[in-house]
mmCIF file of C-alpha atoms in Angstrom:
data_model
loop_
_atom_site.group_PDB
_atom_site.id
_atom_site.type_symbol
_atom_site.label_atom_id
_atom_site.label_comp_id
_atom_site.label_asym_id
_atom_site.label_seq_id
_atom_site.Cartn_x
_atom_site.Cartn_y
_atom_site.Cartn_z
ATOM 1 C CA MET A 224 110.518 108.713 120.153
ATOM 2 C CA SER A 225 110.652 108.802 115.811
ATOM 3 C CA THR A 226 113.888 108.798 114.244
ATOM 4 C CA ARG A 227 114.341 110.928 110.991
ATOM 5 C CA ILE A 228 116.219 108.343 108.451
ATOM 6 C CA GLY A 229 117.680 109.128 104.760
ATOM 7 C CA ARG A 230 118.968 112.555 103.514
ATOM 8 C CA THR A 231 117.090 115.523 103.453
ATOM 9 C CA VAL A 232 116.924 117.645 99.625
ATOM 10 C CA THR A 233 116.044 121.076 99.215
ATOM 11 C CA THR A 234 112.307 122.276 98.966
ATOM 12 C CA PRO A 235 113.492 123.248 95.304
ATOM 13 C CA GLU A 236 114.373 119.745 94.671
ATOM 14 C CA LEU A 237 111.661 118.164 96.163
ATOM 15 C CA ALA A 238 108.723 120.548 94.332
ATOM 16 C CA GLU A 239 111.220 119.582 90.803
ATOM 17 C CA LEU A 240 110.596 115.742 91.346
ATOM 18 C CA ILE A 241 107.178 116.364 92.213
ATOM 19 C CA GLU A 242 106.148 118.373 89.205
ATOM 20 C CA LEU A 243 107.964 115.385 87.393
ATOM 21 C CA HIS A 244 105.698 113.251 89.386
ATOM 22 C CA LEU A 245 102.680 115.205 88.043
ATOM 23 C CA SER A 246 103.764 115.428 84.314
ATOM 24 C CA GLY A 247 100.880 113.788 82.078
ATOM 25 C CA SER A 248 98.553 113.721 85.042
ATOM 26 C CA GLU A 249 95.214 115.534 84.932
ATOM 27 C CA THR A 250 97.198 118.001 87.306
ATOM 28 C CA ASP A 251 97.853 121.287 85.476
ATOM 29 C CA ILE A 252 101.821 122.138 85.845
ATOM 30 C CA LYS A 253 101.799 124.921 83.887
ATOM 31 C CA ASN A 254 99.723 126.939 85.994
ATOM 32 C CA PRO A 255 98.978 125.333 89.413
ATOM 33 C CA LEU A 256 96.811 126.891 92.160
ATOM 34 C CA TRP A 257 99.611 125.552 94.762
ATOM 35 C CA LYS A 258 103.251 125.882 95.386
ATOM 36 C CA ILE A 259 105.622 124.359 97.687
ATOM 37 C CA LEU A 260 106.987 126.179 100.181
ATOM 38 C CA ASP A 261 109.120 126.218 103.744
ATOM 39 C CA SER A 262 106.068 125.589 106.370
ATOM 40 C CA SER A 263 106.038 127.460 109.614
ATOM 41 C CA ILE A 264 104.154 124.509 110.643
ATOM 42 C CA SER A 265 106.161 121.705 109.979
ATOM 43 C CA GLY A 266 108.925 121.206 106.913
ATOM 44 C CA ARG A 267 107.584 122.215 103.789
ATOM 45 C CA GLY A 268 104.275 122.828 102.843
ATOM 46 C CA ILE A 269 101.427 123.493 100.186
ATOM 47 C CA PHE A 270 100.227 127.659 99.411
ATOM 48 C CA ALA A 271 98.013 128.976 96.936
ATOM 49 C CA ALA A 272 99.417 130.293 94.173
ATOM 50 C CA ARG A 273 96.458 133.087 94.072
ATOM 51 C CA ASP A 274 93.092 133.196 95.592
ATOM 52 C CA ILE A 275 91.367 129.670 96.070
ATOM 53 C CA LYS A 276 87.067 129.767 95.541
ATOM 54 C CA GLU A 277 85.453 127.369 98.195
ATOM 55 C CA SER A 278 84.878 123.541 97.104
ATOM 56 C CA GLU A 279 87.564 124.553 93.989
ATOM 57 C CA ILE A 280 89.626 121.424 93.294
ATOM 58 C CA ILE A 281 92.847 122.093 93.994
ATOM 59 C CA PHE A 282 94.870 119.183 92.490
ATOM 60 C CA ARG A 283 94.020 115.844 91.829
ATOM 61 C CA GLU A 284 97.368 113.145 91.690
ATOM 62 C CA ARG A 285 97.650 109.671 91.248
ATOM 63 C CA ALA A 286 99.598 107.519 93.550
ATOM 64 C CA LEU A 287 103.287 106.734 93.443
ATOM 65 C CA LEU A 288 102.708 103.600 95.533
ATOM 66 C CA ALA A 289 99.560 101.829 96.675
ATOM 67 C CA GLY A 290 98.056 98.761 97.378
ATOM 68 C CA PRO A 291 95.251 97.538 99.522
ATOM 69 C CA THR A 292 95.826 97.879 103.337
ATOM 70 C CA GLY A 293 95.489 94.355 104.754
ATOM 71 C CA HIS A 294 94.366 94.548 107.762
ATOM 72 C CA LYS A 295 92.626 91.957 109.629
ATOM 73 C CA ASN A 296 89.350 93.890 110.091
ATOM 74 C CA SER A 297 89.106 94.487 106.447
ATOM 75 C CA LYS A 298 87.599 92.468 103.366
ATOM 76 C CA LEU A 299 90.285 90.875 101.341
ATOM 77 C CA ASN A 300 88.385 90.194 98.544
ATOM 78 C CA THR A 301 89.773 92.686 96.247
ATOM 79 C CA CYS A 302 92.041 92.400 93.173
ATOM 80 C CA CYS A 303 95.420 93.663 94.550
ATOM 81 C CA VAL A 304 96.005 95.789 90.892
ATOM 82 C CA CYS A 305 92.401 97.006 90.100
ATOM 83 C CA TYR A 306 90.428 97.157 93.636
ATOM 84 C CA CYS A 307 87.265 95.025 92.137
ATOM 85 C CA GLN A 308 85.086 92.872 94.435
ATOM 86 C CA LEU A 309 86.142 89.143 93.724
ATOM 87 C CA SER A 310 83.767 86.475 94.398
ATOM 88 C CA GLY A 311 84.030 82.612 95.733
ATOM 89 C CA ASN A 312 86.028 80.782 98.120
ATOM 90 C CA ASP A 313 88.923 81.632 99.377
ATOM 91 C CA THR A 314 91.286 79.985 97.232
ATOM 92 C CA ASP A 315 88.905 81.332 93.996
ATOM 93 C CA LEU A 316 90.333 84.446 95.244
ATOM 94 C CA LEU A 317 94.005 83.889 94.743
ATOM 95 C CA CYS A 318 96.423 84.155 91.381
ATOM 96 C CA LYS A 319 96.494 80.339 89.879
ATOM 97 C CA LEU A 320 99.989 80.949 88.808
ATOM 98 C CA GLY A 321 100.546 80.837 92.948
ATOM 99 C CA CYS A 322 101.843 83.773 93.886
ATOM 100 C CA SER A 323 99.729 84.276 96.931
ATOM 101 C CA MET A 324 98.166 87.784 95.831
ATOM 102 C CA PRO A 325 94.024 87.695 95.101
ATOM 103 C CA VAL A 326 93.742 89.081 91.629
ATOM 104 C CA CYS A 327 90.372 89.294 89.133
ATOM 105 C CA GLU A 328 90.849 87.363 85.860
ATOM 106 C CA ASN A 329 91.295 90.154 83.680
ATOM 107 C CA CYS A 330 94.743 91.536 85.493
ATOM 108 C CA SER A 331 96.063 88.371 86.091
ATOM 109 C CA THR A 332 97.329 88.771 82.688
ATOM 110 C CA SER A 333 98.577 91.874 82.694
ATOM 111 C CA GLU A 334 102.074 93.212 82.457
ATOM 112 C CA ARG A 335 101.812 94.848 85.800
ATOM 113 C CA HIS A 336 100.535 91.873 87.964
ATOM 114 C CA ARG A 337 102.905 89.735 85.575
ATOM 115 C CA ARG A 338 105.965 91.391 86.966
ATOM 116 C CA GLU A 339 104.727 91.072 90.899
ATOM 117 C CA CYS A 340 103.649 87.732 90.286
ATOM 118 C CA GLU A 341 106.828 86.705 89.448
ATOM 119 C CA THR A 342 108.550 88.329 92.403
ATOM 120 C CA PHE A 343 106.207 86.490 95.002
ATOM 121 C CA ARG A 344 106.569 83.402 93.021
ATOM 122 C CA GLN A 345 110.342 83.939 93.561
ATOM 123 C CA TRP A 346 110.222 84.351 97.659
ATOM 124 C CA LYS A 347 107.544 81.050 97.765
ATOM 125 C CA PRO A 348 104.800 81.858 100.058
ATOM 126 C CA LYS A 349 103.828 79.237 102.449
ATOM 127 C CA ASP A 350 100.163 79.106 102.183
ATOM 128 C CA LEU A 351 97.895 79.182 99.030
ATOM 129 C CA SER A 352 94.860 78.357 100.597
ATOM 130 C CA LYS A 353 93.467 81.844 101.638
ATOM 131 C CA VAL A 354 94.610 85.355 101.665
ATOM 132 C CA ASN A 355 97.148 86.089 104.192
ATOM 133 C CA PRO A 356 97.074 90.169 105.379
ATOM 134 C CA HIS A 357 100.453 90.718 106.039
ATOM 135 C CA SER A 358 101.719 89.339 102.340
ATOM 136 C CA LEU A 359 98.896 91.512 101.208
ATOM 137 C CA ARG A 360 99.763 94.676 102.830
ATOM 138 C CA ILE A 361 103.643 94.251 101.848
ATOM 139 C CA VAL A 362 102.209 94.436 98.291
ATOM 140 C CA THR A 363 102.398 98.018 98.537
ATOM 141 C CA VAL A 364 105.947 98.099 99.713
ATOM 142 C CA MET A 365 106.899 95.719 97.583
ATOM 143 C CA ARG A 366 105.947 97.888 94.161
ATOM 144 C CA CYS A 367 108.779 100.173 95.128
ATOM 145 C CA ILE A 368 111.414 97.789 93.427
ATOM 146 C CA PHE A 369 109.319 98.573 90.420
ATOM 147 C CA LEU A 370 109.718 102.589 90.601
ATOM 148 C CA ASN A 371 111.617 104.206 87.841
ATOM 149 C CA GLU A 372 114.934 105.800 88.243
ATOM 150 C CA GLU A 373 112.402 109.475 88.859
ATOM 151 C CA GLN A 374 110.415 108.266 90.613
ATOM 152 C CA SER A 375 112.788 106.662 92.854
ATOM 153 C CA LYS A 376 114.886 109.814 93.572
ATOM 154 C CA LEU A 377 111.022 111.682 94.797
ATOM 155 C CA LEU A 378 110.475 108.208 97.412
ATOM 156 C CA ILE A 379 113.654 108.873 98.490
ATOM 157 C CA SER A 380 113.206 112.864 98.863
ATOM 158 C CA LEU A 381 110.196 112.408 101.064
ATOM 159 C CA GLN A 382 109.897 112.684 104.851
ATOM 160 C CA ALA A 383 110.735 109.165 106.490
ATOM 161 C CA ASN A 384 110.385 108.851 110.035
ATOM 162 C CA GLY A 385 111.128 105.846 111.971
ATOM 163 C CA ASP A 386 109.965 103.961 114.945
ATOM 164 C CA LYS A 387 110.239 100.772 117.302
ATOM 165 C CA TYR A 388 107.913 99.237 114.894
ATOM 166 C CA TYR A 389 108.766 100.174 111.520
ATOM 167 C CA ARG A 390 110.548 96.821 110.872
ATOM 168 C CA ALA A 391 107.364 94.427 111.965
ATOM 169 C CA GLU A 392 105.745 94.655 108.664
ATOM 170 C CA VAL A 393 108.483 92.999 106.731
ATOM 171 C CA GLU A 394 109.127 90.685 109.332
ATOM 172 C CA ARG A 395 105.614 89.740 109.454
ATOM 173 C CA ALA A 396 105.280 89.254 105.890
ATOM 174 C CA ALA A 397 108.988 87.583 105.452
ATOM 175 C CA ALA A 398 107.205 84.866 107.873
ATOM 176 C CA CYS A 399 104.916 84.431 105.025
ATOM 177 C CA PHE A 400 107.098 83.093 102.325
ATOM 178 C CA GLU A 401 109.912 80.676 101.979
ATOM 179 C CA CYS A 402 112.670 83.112 99.926
ATOM 180 C CA PHE A 403 111.958 86.398 101.411
ATOM 181 C CA PRO A 404 114.907 88.568 100.376
ATOM 182 C CA LYS A 405 117.756 88.833 102.773
ATOM 183 C CA ASN A 406 120.225 90.982 100.399
ATOM 184 C CA PRO A 407 120.256 93.959 103.213
ATOM 185 C CA GLN A 408 120.152 96.442 100.084
ATOM 186 C CA ILE A 409 116.733 95.222 99.243
ATOM 187 C CA LEU A 410 115.893 94.825 102.823
ATOM 188 C CA GLU A 411 117.004 98.460 103.755
ATOM 189 C CA TRP A 412 114.764 100.077 100.591
ATOM 190 C CA PHE A 413 111.886 98.196 102.155
ATOM 191 C CA TYR A 414 112.463 100.003 105.553
ATOM 192 C CA ARG A 415 112.998 102.913 103.838
ATOM 193 C CA THR A 416 109.740 102.719 101.871
ATOM 194 C CA ILE A 417 107.650 101.714 105.136
ATOM 195 C CA CYS A 418 109.059 104.966 107.256
ATOM 196 C CA VAL A 419 108.223 107.230 104.265
ATOM 197 C CA LEU A 420 104.755 105.299 103.956
ATOM 198 C CA ASN A 421 103.891 105.561 107.440
ATOM 199 C CA THR A 422 105.155 109.478 107.164
ATOM 200 C CA ASN A 423 103.022 110.484 104.545
ATOM 201 C CA ALA A 424 100.976 107.919 103.085
ATOM 202 C CA PHE A 425 96.821 107.224 103.234
ATOM 203 C CA GLU A 426 94.651 105.145 104.393
ATOM 204 C CA GLY A 427 91.299 105.536 103.305
ATOM 205 C CA ARG A 428 88.005 104.626 101.833
ATOM 206 C CA SER A 429 87.450 104.483 97.309
ATOM 207 C CA ASN A 430 84.490 103.070 95.737
ATOM 208 C CA VAL A 431 85.376 101.417 92.795
ATOM 209 C CA GLY A 432 82.372 100.406 90.889
ATOM 210 C CA ASN A 433 79.801 99.554 94.150
ATOM 211 C CA HIS A 434 82.543 97.964 95.632
ATOM 212 C CA GLU A 435 83.724 99.824 98.912
ATOM 213 C CA VAL A 436 88.034 99.287 99.319
ATOM 214 C CA LEU A 437 90.339 100.314 101.874
ATOM 215 C CA VAL A 438 93.808 101.600 100.100
ATOM 216 C CA ARG A 439 97.153 102.594 101.160
ATOM 217 C CA ALA A 440 98.499 105.127 98.575
ATOM 218 C CA LEU A 441 101.435 107.462 98.754
ATOM 219 C CA PHE A 442 100.716 110.683 97.113
ATOM 220 C CA PRO A 443 103.774 112.919 97.316
ATOM 221 C CA LEU A 444 101.996 116.296 96.937
ATOM 222 C CA ALA A 445 98.877 115.604 98.706
ATOM 223 C CA GLY A 446 101.475 114.258 101.502
ATOM 224 C CA LEU A 447 102.933 117.388 101.964
ATOM 225 C CA MET A 448 99.781 118.680 103.727
ATOM 226 C CA ASN A 449 99.907 119.827 107.238
ATOM 227 C CA HIS A 450 97.610 119.213 110.048
ATOM 228 C CA ARG A 451 95.287 121.845 110.956
ATOM 229 C CA CYS A 452 92.519 120.840 113.048
ATOM 230 C CA VAL A 453 90.643 123.371 111.619
ATOM 231 C CA PRO A 454 91.660 122.516 107.800
ATOM 232 C CA ASN A 455 90.582 124.287 104.420
ATOM 233 C CA ALA A 456 91.201 121.634 102.348
ATOM 234 C CA THR A 457 89.546 117.989 102.417
ATOM 235 C CA HIS A 458 90.048 115.304 100.077
ATOM 236 C CA SER A 459 88.492 112.405 98.363
ATOM 237 C CA PHE A 460 89.478 108.878 96.450
ATOM 238 C CA GLU A 461 88.697 107.904 93.052
ATOM 239 C CA ASN A 462 89.632 104.220 91.851
ATOM 240 C CA GLY A 463 92.197 103.474 94.616
ATOM 241 C CA GLU A 464 94.849 105.080 93.275
ATOM 242 C CA THR A 465 93.755 108.700 92.619
ATOM 243 C CA ILE A 466 93.086 111.563 95.687
ATOM 244 C CA VAL A 467 91.252 114.856 94.643
ATOM 245 C CA VAL A 468 91.966 117.525 96.911
ATOM 246 C CA ARG A 469 89.347 120.657 97.205
ATOM 247 C CA ALA A 470 89.019 123.771 99.090
ATOM 248 C CA ALA A 471 86.697 123.244 102.563
ATOM 249 C CA LYS A 472 86.666 127.175 102.718
ATOM 250 C CA ALA A 473 87.980 129.838 100.136
ATOM 251 C CA ILE A 474 91.813 129.988 100.454
ATOM 252 C CA ALA A 475 93.745 133.414 100.237
ATOM 253 C CA ARG A 476 96.822 133.286 97.911
ATOM 254 C CA GLY A 477 99.659 132.678 99.852
ATOM 255 C CA ASP A 478 97.849 130.782 102.974
ATOM 256 C CA GLU A 479 98.918 127.234 103.571
ATOM 257 C CA ILE A 480 96.602 125.013 102.249
ATOM 258 C CA VAL A 481 96.177 122.538 105.415
ATOM 259 C CA THR A 482 94.067 119.478 105.978
ATOM 260 C CA THR A 483 93.289 117.487 109.320
ATOM 261 C CA TYR A 484 95.005 114.008 109.872
ATOM 262 C CA ALA A 485 92.167 113.521 112.376
ATOM 263 C CA HIS A 486 88.149 113.547 112.286
ATOM 264 C CA ILE A 487 87.038 117.192 112.804
ATOM 265 C CA LEU A 488 84.302 116.425 114.901
ATOM 266 C CA TRP A 489 86.287 114.705 117.752
ATOM 267 C CA SER A 490 87.299 116.057 121.088
ATOM 268 C CA ASN A 491 90.211 117.712 121.936
ATOM 269 C CA LEU A 492 91.174 114.819 124.057
ATOM 270 C CA ALA A 493 90.493 112.234 120.978
ATOM 271 C CA ARG A 494 92.393 113.454 118.298
ATOM 272 C CA LYS A 495 95.509 114.518 120.746
ATOM 273 C CA MET A 496 95.530 110.857 120.927
ATOM 274 C CA PHE A 497 95.247 109.932 117.978
ATOM 275 C CA LEU A 498 97.692 112.129 116.462
ATOM 276 C CA GLY A 499 100.472 111.230 119.721
ATOM 277 C CA LEU A 500 100.086 107.089 118.430
ATOM 278 C CA THR A 501 99.922 106.987 114.840
ATOM 279 C CA LYS A 502 101.515 110.443 113.625
ATOM 280 C CA HIS A 503 103.969 110.872 116.753
ATOM 281 C CA PHE A 504 103.108 114.724 117.116
ATOM 282 C CA MET A 505 101.262 117.089 119.220
ATOM 283 C CA CYS A 506 99.268 119.377 117.507
ATOM 284 C CA GLN A 507 99.749 123.372 118.848
ATOM 285 C CA CYS A 508 97.180 125.114 116.683
ATOM 286 C CA GLN A 509 94.500 127.672 118.234
ATOM 287 C CA ARG A 510 91.584 124.933 118.678
ATOM 288 C CA CYS A 511 94.097 122.445 120.652
ATOM 289 C CA LEU A 512 95.437 125.346 122.817
ATOM 290 C CA ASP A 513 91.736 126.185 123.331
ATOM 291 C CA PRO A 514 90.656 125.111 126.843
ATOM 292 C CA THR A 515 86.704 125.735 126.015
ATOM 293 C CA ALA A 516 86.732 123.669 122.501
ATOM 294 C CA CYS A 517 83.759 121.148 123.262
ATOM 295 C CA MET A 518 82.760 119.879 119.734
ATOM 296 C CA GLN A 519 81.587 116.479 120.031
ATOM 297 C CA LYS A 520 83.598 115.765 123.034
ATOM 298 C CA LEU A 521 83.861 112.635 124.053
ATOM 299 C CA CYS A 522 84.317 111.080 127.421
ATOM 300 C CA GLU A 523 87.992 110.183 128.543
ATOM 301 C CA ARG A 524 87.141 106.329 129.142
ATOM 302 C CA ASP A 525 85.551 106.275 125.372
ATOM 303 C CA ALA A 526 88.676 107.944 123.911
ATOM 304 C CA GLU A 527 90.932 105.517 125.659
ATOM 305 C CA HIS A 528 88.996 102.840 125.303
ATOM 306 C CA LYS A 529 89.087 103.716 121.092
ATOM 307 C CA TYR A 530 92.819 104.581 120.729
ATOM 308 C CA GLU A 531 94.362 101.395 123.207
ATOM 309 C CA SER A 532 94.758 99.268 120.365
ATOM 310 C CA ILE A 533 96.160 101.869 117.756
#
């Protein structure tokens, strides 16, 4: 069973923090197509402020936190700053200063990498011969310590559901360093961030140049979109750290803008197993409750085999 972590802010307070987060971005916060309200589906949601046409861009949003997914089965030859593709052997991919992060020549001298590089070198990586997926995955979490005060308030305000595995990501990363932080306050901040990421973040494919990368990114506004197995909105990623949300069909003013957390063509069984194992809830939408639904139905054996390792 998941456990809710952290304090709850009111919906207007959260909307104000998200507006500050969006200020200076391409999203129109003076005349937005959306508004944040309490949702009958779950918690808060995003609702259409006016009629929205099919394919119309509802909003674009830059990530609050983002980084490579660091999955073992994904390519690790991606710059951790700009997500461009790196070439060469394992040691060629790594920062020459010894922080253990893969970084391109241009980003190696950037201010963003400098702060992160200093932090990782203080932690003293144990292995500088190859990219370690556990230390790479913690990059997204570690970046929470560089948020400003307003950004930190927003992060704390987002829903954070913890399960019995949420500390494992930090423990696996800690094993990669000689001097990983032991300060309880820092560790709790990391744990909190992981719970927020697990609850709200997107892990998706993004094209950077001609290179496809897998990125984990936290978009506070997009993360408020609730799930429906027949969504009215779709999303795509740009440059690894920007999400674009469009109307999949016409959305009437006042309707909730919803997405799908699963593949839309999966069978009821496959969707239920995926949502239960990864999102810790059972969808009760009309499609899931329809016993005759059979879109692209997968057999039970295939579904069980596909998700038994999640």
